[in-house]
XYZ file of C-alpha atoms in Angstrom:
559
model
C 0.000 0.000 0.000
C 1.355 3.443 -0.969
C 2.428 5.790 1.804
C -0.206 8.406 2.631
C 0.394 11.865 1.186
C 0.557 15.067 3.219
C -0.615 18.526 2.215
C 1.613 21.573 2.574
C -0.352 22.496 5.740
C 0.369 19.221 7.593
C 2.798 20.771 10.104
C 0.239 23.477 10.935
C -2.381 20.801 11.650
C -0.045 18.915 13.992
C 0.967 22.125 15.802
C -2.739 22.865 16.425
C -3.240 19.466 18.062
C -5.238 17.963 15.199
C -6.266 14.324 15.259
C -4.822 13.028 11.992
C -6.624 10.376 9.923
C -6.117 8.782 6.510
C -8.596 9.963 3.907
C -8.414 9.386 0.164
C -4.739 8.501 0.414
C -3.857 11.615 2.435
C -3.091 12.274 6.110
C -5.696 14.882 7.012
C -7.010 16.555 10.196
C -10.211 14.869 11.375
C -10.673 17.458 14.118
C -8.677 19.893 16.242
C -8.515 20.193 20.014
C -11.866 21.992 20.273
C -13.747 19.073 18.669
C -16.125 18.568 15.740
C -19.219 20.130 17.337
C -17.383 23.342 18.233
C -15.834 23.586 14.768
C -19.289 23.147 13.188
C -20.776 25.937 15.329
C -17.818 28.259 14.776
C -18.217 27.937 11.007
C -21.901 28.827 11.211
C -21.263 31.836 13.461
C -17.763 33.017 12.489
C -15.681 31.499 9.662
C -14.131 28.061 9.255
C -10.855 27.461 7.392
C -10.553 24.057 5.716
C -7.497 22.450 4.183
C -8.936 20.851 1.036
C -5.618 20.404 -0.744
C -6.198 16.651 -0.846
C -8.775 17.151 -3.601
C -7.610 16.613 -7.172
C -6.877 19.623 -9.394
C -6.548 19.131 -13.139
C -5.745 21.904 -15.621
C -7.482 21.361 -18.978
C -6.312 23.480 -21.911
C -5.607 23.516 -25.624
C -7.816 24.053 -28.657
C -9.789 20.900 -27.883
C -10.468 21.717 -24.224
C -14.080 22.835 -24.668
C -15.330 19.943 -26.847
C -13.485 17.514 -24.544
C -15.150 18.928 -21.429
C -18.544 19.021 -23.146
C -18.195 15.305 -23.849
C -16.920 14.062 -20.468
C -18.888 16.337 -18.076
C -22.637 16.680 -17.529
C -22.843 20.473 -17.339
C -22.259 22.742 -20.309
C -18.776 24.188 -20.117
C -19.722 26.497 -23.011
C -21.728 28.555 -20.504
C -18.585 29.424 -18.547
C -17.323 32.870 -19.373
C -14.006 33.837 -17.811
C -14.703 34.524 -14.138
C -17.345 31.813 -13.621
C -17.464 28.307 -12.145
C -20.052 25.521 -12.147
C -20.917 22.328 -10.305
C -20.728 19.340 -12.652
C -20.374 15.559 -12.769
C -18.234 12.987 -14.534
C -20.879 10.537 -15.828
C -20.684 6.966 -17.044
C -22.635 5.596 -19.990
C -25.488 4.223 -17.855
C -26.410 7.444 -16.018
C -24.319 6.837 -12.940
C -21.652 9.116 -11.518
C -17.941 8.387 -11.688
C -17.427 11.525 -9.571
C -18.906 14.934 -8.938
C -16.651 17.913 -9.545
C -16.301 21.669 -9.892
C -15.167 23.375 -13.084
C -13.619 26.864 -12.967
C -12.540 29.257 -15.708
C -10.203 31.831 -14.196
C -8.455 32.671 -17.490
C -9.366 32.521 -21.157
C -7.088 29.702 -22.273
C -7.694 26.967 -19.651
C -10.100 25.374 -17.181
C -9.511 24.094 -13.641
C -11.354 20.876 -12.750
C -11.511 19.939 -9.040
C -12.388 16.318 -8.195
C -12.717 14.282 -5.009
C -9.525 13.094 -3.323
C -10.443 9.402 -3.208
C -11.338 9.432 -6.918
C -8.404 11.439 -8.268
C -6.483 8.561 -9.851
C -9.644 6.883 -11.141
C -10.914 10.162 -12.608
C -7.567 10.884 -14.232
C -7.470 7.462 -15.908
C -11.033 7.836 -17.200
C -10.512 11.366 -18.513
C -7.182 10.516 -20.113
C -8.771 7.584 -21.943
C -11.437 9.915 -23.346
C -8.963 12.699 -24.137
C -7.317 10.641 -26.868
C -10.392 11.314 -29.016
C -9.747 15.060 -28.632
C -6.146 15.564 -29.779
C -6.313 19.325 -29.279
C -6.989 18.964 -25.541
C -4.265 18.884 -22.877
C -4.565 17.886 -19.214
C -2.104 18.384 -16.348
C -2.450 17.171 -12.745
C -1.457 20.090 -10.463
C -2.749 18.594 -7.198
C 0.652 18.724 -5.467
C 1.753 22.136 -6.788
C -1.505 24.060 -6.309
C -2.759 24.143 -2.716
C -6.440 24.693 -1.932
C -8.126 26.304 1.074
C -11.818 26.829 1.803
C -12.937 29.793 3.921
C -16.604 29.512 4.861
C -18.881 31.469 7.157
C -20.435 34.864 7.942
C -17.084 36.508 8.788
C -15.247 35.134 5.736
C -15.351 38.370 3.747
C -14.395 40.423 6.811
C -11.315 38.219 7.338
C -10.268 37.982 3.699
C -10.824 41.523 2.402
C -8.087 43.328 4.407
C -5.467 40.850 3.165
C -6.002 41.573 -0.535
C -3.274 43.842 -1.869
C -4.231 43.701 -5.553
C -7.355 42.646 -7.404
C -10.889 42.542 -6.046
C -13.206 40.036 -4.435
C -15.427 38.159 -6.890
C -18.906 39.581 -7.472
C -21.167 38.746 -4.484
C -22.894 35.811 -6.148
C -22.154 32.115 -6.026
C -19.743 30.701 -8.647
C -18.158 34.095 -9.366
C -14.346 34.134 -9.653
C -11.476 36.616 -9.503
C -7.672 36.690 -9.261
C -6.129 38.596 -6.323
C -2.813 38.989 -4.527
C -2.074 38.528 -0.829
C 1.387 39.780 0.139
C 2.478 39.298 -3.456
C 1.111 35.753 -3.736
C -1.239 35.169 -6.690
C -4.540 33.670 -5.516
C -7.303 32.187 -7.664
C -10.403 33.083 -5.651
C -13.866 31.532 -6.044
C -17.186 32.119 -4.322
C -17.786 28.402 -3.892
C -17.821 25.899 -1.060
C -19.582 22.827 0.268
C -20.931 23.898 3.657
C -24.174 25.678 2.763
C -22.772 29.029 3.903
C -23.929 32.031 1.823
C -20.581 33.798 2.299
C -17.983 31.360 1.033
C -14.597 31.424 -0.668
C -12.188 28.840 -2.015
C -8.566 29.805 -2.612
C -6.105 28.168 -5.020
C -2.529 29.049 -4.070
C 0.899 28.036 -5.360
C 2.478 25.639 -2.871
C 5.360 27.939 -1.861
C 2.936 30.698 -0.817
C 0.232 28.549 0.751
C 1.364 28.301 4.405
C 1.857 32.072 4.616
C -1.717 32.610 3.399
C -2.989 30.058 5.969
C -1.189 31.975 8.740
C -2.615 35.303 7.603
C -6.165 33.910 7.553
C -5.930 32.253 10.978
C -4.344 35.381 12.482
C -7.285 37.322 11.082
C -9.767 35.112 12.921
C -10.449 32.100 10.688
C -11.075 28.935 12.735
C -9.296 25.758 11.483
C -11.849 23.013 10.801
C -11.226 19.322 10.129
C -12.886 16.685 7.979
C -15.382 15.733 10.690
C -17.116 19.100 10.804
C -16.743 19.496 7.044
C -18.876 16.375 6.682
C -21.496 17.449 9.254
C -21.754 20.906 7.649
C -22.317 19.517 4.141
C -24.843 17.009 5.512
C -26.825 19.731 7.286
C -26.796 21.657 3.984
C -28.203 18.579 2.210
C -25.210 18.261 -0.148
C -24.318 14.824 -1.541
C -20.966 13.142 -0.968
C -19.439 10.643 -3.371
C -19.415 7.179 -1.828
C -22.589 7.963 0.089
C -25.243 9.716 -2.042
C -23.360 9.231 -5.321
C -21.719 6.081 -6.667
C -23.027 2.723 -5.392
C -25.804 2.095 -2.881
C -25.435 -0.238 0.150
C -26.517 -3.167 -2.060
C -23.776 -2.425 -4.578
C -26.201 -1.078 -7.188
C -25.496 2.089 -9.138
C -27.185 5.230 -7.801
C -28.739 7.235 -10.664
C -27.270 10.739 -10.955
C -30.683 12.388 -10.611
C -31.319 10.638 -7.295
C -29.527 13.687 -5.874
C -31.458 16.960 -6.131
C -28.224 18.852 -6.765
C -27.926 17.067 -10.111
C -30.558 19.387 -11.545
C -27.922 22.129 -11.377
C -25.139 19.877 -12.706
C -26.686 18.384 -15.856
C -27.442 20.268 -19.057
C -29.394 18.997 -22.054
C -28.837 22.147 -24.062
C -28.631 21.528 -27.846
C -25.500 23.696 -27.718
C -23.809 20.999 -25.641
C -24.462 18.198 -28.110
C -24.084 14.544 -27.234
C -22.067 13.483 -24.190
C -21.391 10.373 -22.138
C -24.583 9.038 -20.549
C -26.896 11.643 -22.081
C -29.710 9.235 -23.024
C -29.772 7.571 -19.587
C -29.682 10.935 -17.827
C -32.561 12.228 -19.948
C -34.636 9.205 -18.973
C -33.906 9.921 -15.293
C -34.795 13.574 -15.715
C -38.095 12.705 -17.415
C -38.911 10.375 -14.499
C -37.964 13.108 -12.009
C -40.353 15.591 -13.620
C -43.179 13.076 -13.272
C -42.242 12.410 -9.640
C -42.235 16.145 -8.824
C -45.762 16.306 -10.306
C -46.598 13.363 -8.008
C -47.157 11.150 -11.023
C -45.528 7.852 -10.098
C -46.173 5.970 -13.330
C -43.174 5.109 -15.495
C -40.444 6.090 -13.001
C -38.314 2.960 -13.405
C -35.340 5.120 -14.395
C -35.441 6.763 -10.941
C -37.004 4.346 -8.432
C -35.230 5.896 -5.430
C -34.187 9.418 -4.528
C -31.916 10.882 -1.861
C -34.113 12.675 0.677
C -33.403 14.385 4.001
C -34.422 12.889 7.333
C -34.941 14.459 10.734
C -34.914 11.840 13.489
C -37.743 12.157 16.011
C -36.348 9.678 18.536
C -32.943 9.064 20.096
C -30.144 7.529 18.086
C -27.588 8.227 15.391
C -28.255 7.056 11.859
C -25.355 5.415 10.053
C -24.857 4.631 6.361
C -26.525 1.337 5.539
C -29.214 1.558 8.236
C -32.521 0.386 6.772
C -35.488 2.739 6.359
C -39.050 1.413 6.726
C -42.569 2.658 6.185
C -45.452 0.530 7.457
C -43.028 -2.385 8.053
C -41.932 -2.319 4.411
C -38.287 -1.477 3.722
C -38.194 1.575 1.421
C -34.447 2.245 1.315
C -31.213 2.907 3.176
C -29.544 5.694 5.094
C -26.625 7.078 3.068
C -25.305 9.635 5.599
C -26.221 10.370 9.189
C -24.919 12.117 12.275
C -25.800 14.437 15.148
C -25.234 18.102 14.353
C -25.256 21.112 16.661
C -27.107 24.324 15.906
C -27.305 27.751 17.481
C -30.363 28.874 19.377
C -32.213 31.887 17.988
C -34.027 34.700 19.763
C -36.361 37.193 18.135
C -38.292 36.827 14.898
C -37.678 37.560 11.238
C -34.885 39.974 10.334
C -34.577 40.903 14.012
C -33.659 37.352 15.041
C -30.167 36.703 16.361
C -28.100 33.690 17.387
C -27.904 33.184 21.132
C -24.942 31.725 23.018
C -26.907 28.514 23.586
C -26.747 25.548 21.223
C -28.624 22.287 20.854
C -28.174 19.068 18.905
C -30.316 17.013 16.569
C -29.986 13.757 14.633
C -30.238 14.194 10.865
C -29.447 12.161 7.795
C -29.830 11.544 4.095
C -31.409 8.378 2.746
C -31.838 6.715 -0.633
C -35.510 5.800 -0.436
C -38.529 5.160 -2.614
C -39.332 7.974 -5.035
C -42.974 7.601 -4.044
C -42.276 9.126 -0.635
C -42.587 12.860 -0.079
C -41.745 15.708 2.275
C -43.608 15.259 5.540
C -43.988 11.489 5.244
C -43.212 9.512 8.388
C -40.717 6.645 8.252
C -38.683 4.561 10.679
C -34.927 3.991 10.734
C -33.594 0.712 12.097
C -30.715 1.658 14.415
C -28.927 -1.265 16.063
C -32.017 -3.473 15.915
C -34.657 -0.961 17.002
C -36.947 1.234 14.924
C -36.669 4.982 15.513
C -39.295 7.347 14.021
C -38.124 9.946 11.501
C -39.679 12.471 9.156
C -38.781 13.308 5.557
C -38.089 17.053 5.392
C -37.459 19.414 2.442
C -34.366 21.049 3.981
C -32.362 21.274 7.200
C -30.596 24.575 6.526
C -31.484 27.767 4.676
C -29.020 30.400 3.457
C -31.130 33.080 1.766
C -30.756 35.530 4.679
C -27.015 36.399 4.598
C -24.660 36.607 6.306
C -25.834 33.555 8.245
C -26.947 30.099 7.235
C -29.764 29.152 9.591
C -30.653 25.683 10.814
C -34.300 24.739 10.337
C -35.729 22.385 12.963
C -39.027 20.979 11.688
C -40.000 19.150 14.858
C -40.386 22.277 17.009
C -43.927 23.056 18.265
C -45.552 26.051 16.556
C -45.288 29.367 18.369
C -48.404 30.461 20.210
C -49.561 34.025 19.627
C -51.225 35.724 22.572
C -54.473 37.644 22.074
C -54.186 41.297 22.983
C -57.397 41.210 25.014
C -58.495 44.663 23.764
C -61.900 45.697 22.472
C -62.296 46.903 18.878
C -62.162 50.620 19.748
C -58.887 50.203 21.655
C -57.401 48.128 18.825
C -58.243 50.847 16.279
C -56.788 53.577 18.513
C -53.573 51.561 18.975
C -53.322 50.982 15.233
C -53.755 54.701 14.437
C -51.117 55.626 17.034
C -48.733 53.068 15.531
C -49.372 54.401 12.018
C -48.576 57.946 13.175
C -45.371 56.790 14.853
C -44.347 54.878 11.746
C -45.006 57.947 9.545
C -42.818 60.149 11.765
C -40.065 57.545 11.639
C -40.191 57.279 7.835
C -40.317 61.037 7.227
C -37.959 62.281 9.928
C -35.651 59.487 11.099
C -34.569 57.643 7.976
C -33.571 58.189 4.354
C -35.796 56.219 2.010
C -33.932 55.379 -1.202
C -36.857 53.711 -2.996
C -38.283 56.374 -5.369
C -41.833 55.026 -5.318
C -41.880 55.099 -1.503
C -40.405 58.553 -0.865
C -42.506 60.959 1.181
C -44.864 63.019 -0.972
C -45.457 66.767 -0.693
C -48.300 68.232 1.400
C -50.196 69.252 -1.772
C -49.993 65.711 -3.186
C -51.144 64.348 0.186
C -54.250 66.548 0.014
C -54.921 65.580 -3.575
C -54.525 61.897 -2.747
C -57.672 61.915 -0.572
C -59.824 63.018 -3.529
C -61.927 60.626 -5.557
C -59.849 60.276 -8.782
C -56.892 58.780 -6.899
C -58.667 55.428 -6.604
C -60.051 55.174 -10.146
C -58.924 52.821 -12.892
C -57.788 54.653 -16.008
C -56.471 51.971 -18.329
C -56.473 52.819 -22.013
C -54.878 51.908 -25.318
C -54.625 53.183 -28.857
C -57.256 51.865 -31.264
C -56.253 51.777 -34.919
C -59.873 51.903 -36.135
C -60.238 55.255 -34.375
C -57.102 56.708 -35.938
C -54.874 55.742 -32.990
C -57.091 57.585 -30.492
C -56.648 56.586 -26.856
C -59.737 54.665 -25.728
C -60.370 54.158 -21.987
C -61.789 50.883 -20.695
C -63.975 52.656 -18.101
C -66.395 55.565 -18.291
C -66.073 58.754 -16.257
C -62.342 59.122 -16.961
C -62.283 62.385 -18.919
C -60.745 64.289 -16.010
C -58.020 61.656 -15.579
C -57.241 61.885 -19.293
C -56.851 65.673 -18.961
C -54.485 65.257 -15.997
C -52.421 62.718 -17.935
C -52.095 65.066 -20.916
C -51.036 67.969 -18.667
C -48.488 65.725 -16.951
C -47.089 64.521 -20.277
C -46.602 68.087 -21.509
C -44.925 69.191 -18.271
C -42.590 66.181 -18.152
C -41.779 66.491 -21.854
C -40.622 70.055 -21.337
C -38.769 69.270 -18.120
C -36.950 66.208 -19.479
C -36.565 67.437 -23.053
C -37.972 64.270 -24.606
C -40.772 63.853 -27.178
C -42.524 60.811 -25.658
C -43.778 60.372 -22.085
C -45.647 57.419 -20.502
C -47.298 58.618 -17.251
C -49.119 55.385 -16.382
C -47.587 53.609 -13.388
C -46.229 50.096 -13.716
C -44.655 47.905 -11.048
C -40.919 47.424 -10.977
C -41.426 43.742 -11.813
C -43.477 44.578 -14.909
C -40.975 47.236 -15.964
C -38.177 44.678 -15.719
C -40.146 42.136 -17.721
C -40.901 44.706 -20.417
C -37.250 45.629 -20.874
C -35.890 42.087 -20.647
C -38.534 40.661 -22.999
C -37.836 43.373 -25.540
C -34.089 42.732 -25.318
C -34.415 38.963 -25.771
C -36.944 39.415 -28.583
C -34.575 41.779 -30.392
C -31.572 39.474 -29.982
C -33.545 36.574 -31.456
C -35.431 38.495 -34.147
C -33.780 36.481 -36.947
C -34.507 33.017 -35.531
C -37.117 32.348 -32.854
C -37.347 28.593 -33.362
C -33.854 27.599 -32.212
C -32.626 27.846 -28.625
C -32.904 31.466 -27.594
C -29.746 33.554 -27.293
C -29.200 35.007 -23.825
C -28.731 38.648 -22.926
C -25.332 39.918 -21.904
C -24.769 41.032 -18.336
C -24.997 44.731 -19.135
C -28.656 44.657 -18.065
C -28.103 42.479 -14.985
C -27.988 44.165 -11.575
C -28.293 41.617 -8.772
C -30.340 42.890 -5.830
C -27.516 41.993 -3.442
C -25.531 44.858 -5.011
C -28.199 47.396 -4.068
C-alpha cells in the first residue's frame, strides 16, 4: 500500500493538536482540540478554514479543451465565461456518476477541474482515456503544486478583504471568480464551497505561498476546521458526498445521478452541448424526475429511489446502511447520518439573532422510494430498534445572509397571545402606531426607494380626492385613428391630468414621448428584458434562444 500523502499544511495541523486520519490517500485533520461540534458551530457563526488540498486539481487546456469537457462532463462548459465556475459531474454511460466535480474558468485559455480526493487517480485514468479522441486537448495534474483552502462562514469576507493587496473580491454571487494577490502571492479566488454558507470562498494558491496565506487567515480570525465538521456541515446543507449519495448504494447497485437533487444544477441537455457520455440515460432519469415532482408515479423505473433528508424524532444516530421502513416495508437505506449542533435563535424575522446557547439534533440523508414525499413519516432501524423519523425538504437555509440558519421541523408552533383589547382600543392603537411609523419614515430615515419617498403636502391633500382610486387603463385603437380609448367611463378628467403631466414632463426632461401610467418594478423589468431577448432573437425564434449579456443584470444583493 502506498504511503499516505501530506498537504503543505500538515505541520500546521499537527501544531494545532489535530487528530490526523487517513482519507483518500492523504493524512488529514479529522478534528482539532476543540472538537467537531465546536468547529461546526464556529463555522456557522464566524468562519471556518478548511485544508482541502487533498482534492484533485486538473488543468485542462488547448484548442480541444471545450469539446473535450462538453463530452466528459454533464454540465455545459460552453456557458462558462471567464470569471465563472459551475458544479458538474463525470458521468458513465449508464447514467451513474464516476465523480462529482467543480469546473472553474479563471483565465481565457484553460479550465480548472476539481475532483474528489479518493477518486483522483480513477478520474484521471477515465478522462485521459477519453482525451485521446480530442487531440487538441491537454490535461495536467497540479494537485501537489496548487494548494487549496476553503474559507466559509459569515465573517469570511471580513477576514479575507483586508489581506487583498491587488485585485478585487469576486462579485457577491455564487460561482463568481477573480484573481487577487495577498502579500504578493497570486490567488485564484472563487465564491464556492460545500458547507451551505452564503458567504464562502475557495482559494487556489501556489504551494510555496500557501502556508503564509494560511497563517494570515488564521491570524485574522479564521477557525481551522477538520474533515469531521466538514462532513457534518455539508450534511446539514443537504449536499451529496461521493461514496454515500453518489456512486453505489449499500446493495452495490449504481445510484442514478438524478437521485440527488443537486444534479438538476449539474446536468445540461442544451442543444448547444451536443451529445455526451450518458446523455440518453440521464434524460430518462430527468423525465422520471419531472413526473415524480408532479406526483405522477407511473413510469419512473429510471429513478425508483431518490436521496431525501431525514430528521430523526427519537434518540439515536443514523449510520450509512441503516434500513429505512414505512409501514413495516423497507423503502431504502440511510446514506449519511450524524448528530449536528445548531445555534439557538431569539427574536423573529430579520430581528432574530443567534444566542450563546446551542442544541443538537440527529439528521441524515437516505436513498428511499421515489414515491415518498416531504412530511412522510418513516422509521430507521438503528442497532435493531426502529426509531421514528420524518422526511423534510431542507435542514438549513441560506437566503438571509450573512448567516446560514438551521431549520428544525420538529419544534412546536409558536403560540400568539391575544391582545385582550376591544375593537375601539385596537383601532386607537393601530392609528397611534401608524402615526409613529409615519414620523419615523419622514424624519428618522432616508428612504432610497423612489416610489416610496414621502410626498409633498399638496400631493397628500390631492390623494384623498376621488380620482386617486379610479382605474384609467387605455390603449390606442387603430380603427379610431390611434385615439386613446379608456376601458372605463367617467375618466375624462383623468385623461386631462395625464395630458397635462405629459406636456410638463416632456418640457422638463426634453424628450418627445412620455408614458405617465404607473407600472410595477417587476413589470418594468419584464418589459425591458422581454424586448431585449426578442430583439436578440429576431432572426430566428425557433432555435434555442440567445441570452442577454450582463450589461442589463444588476443583482439585488448589489443594491
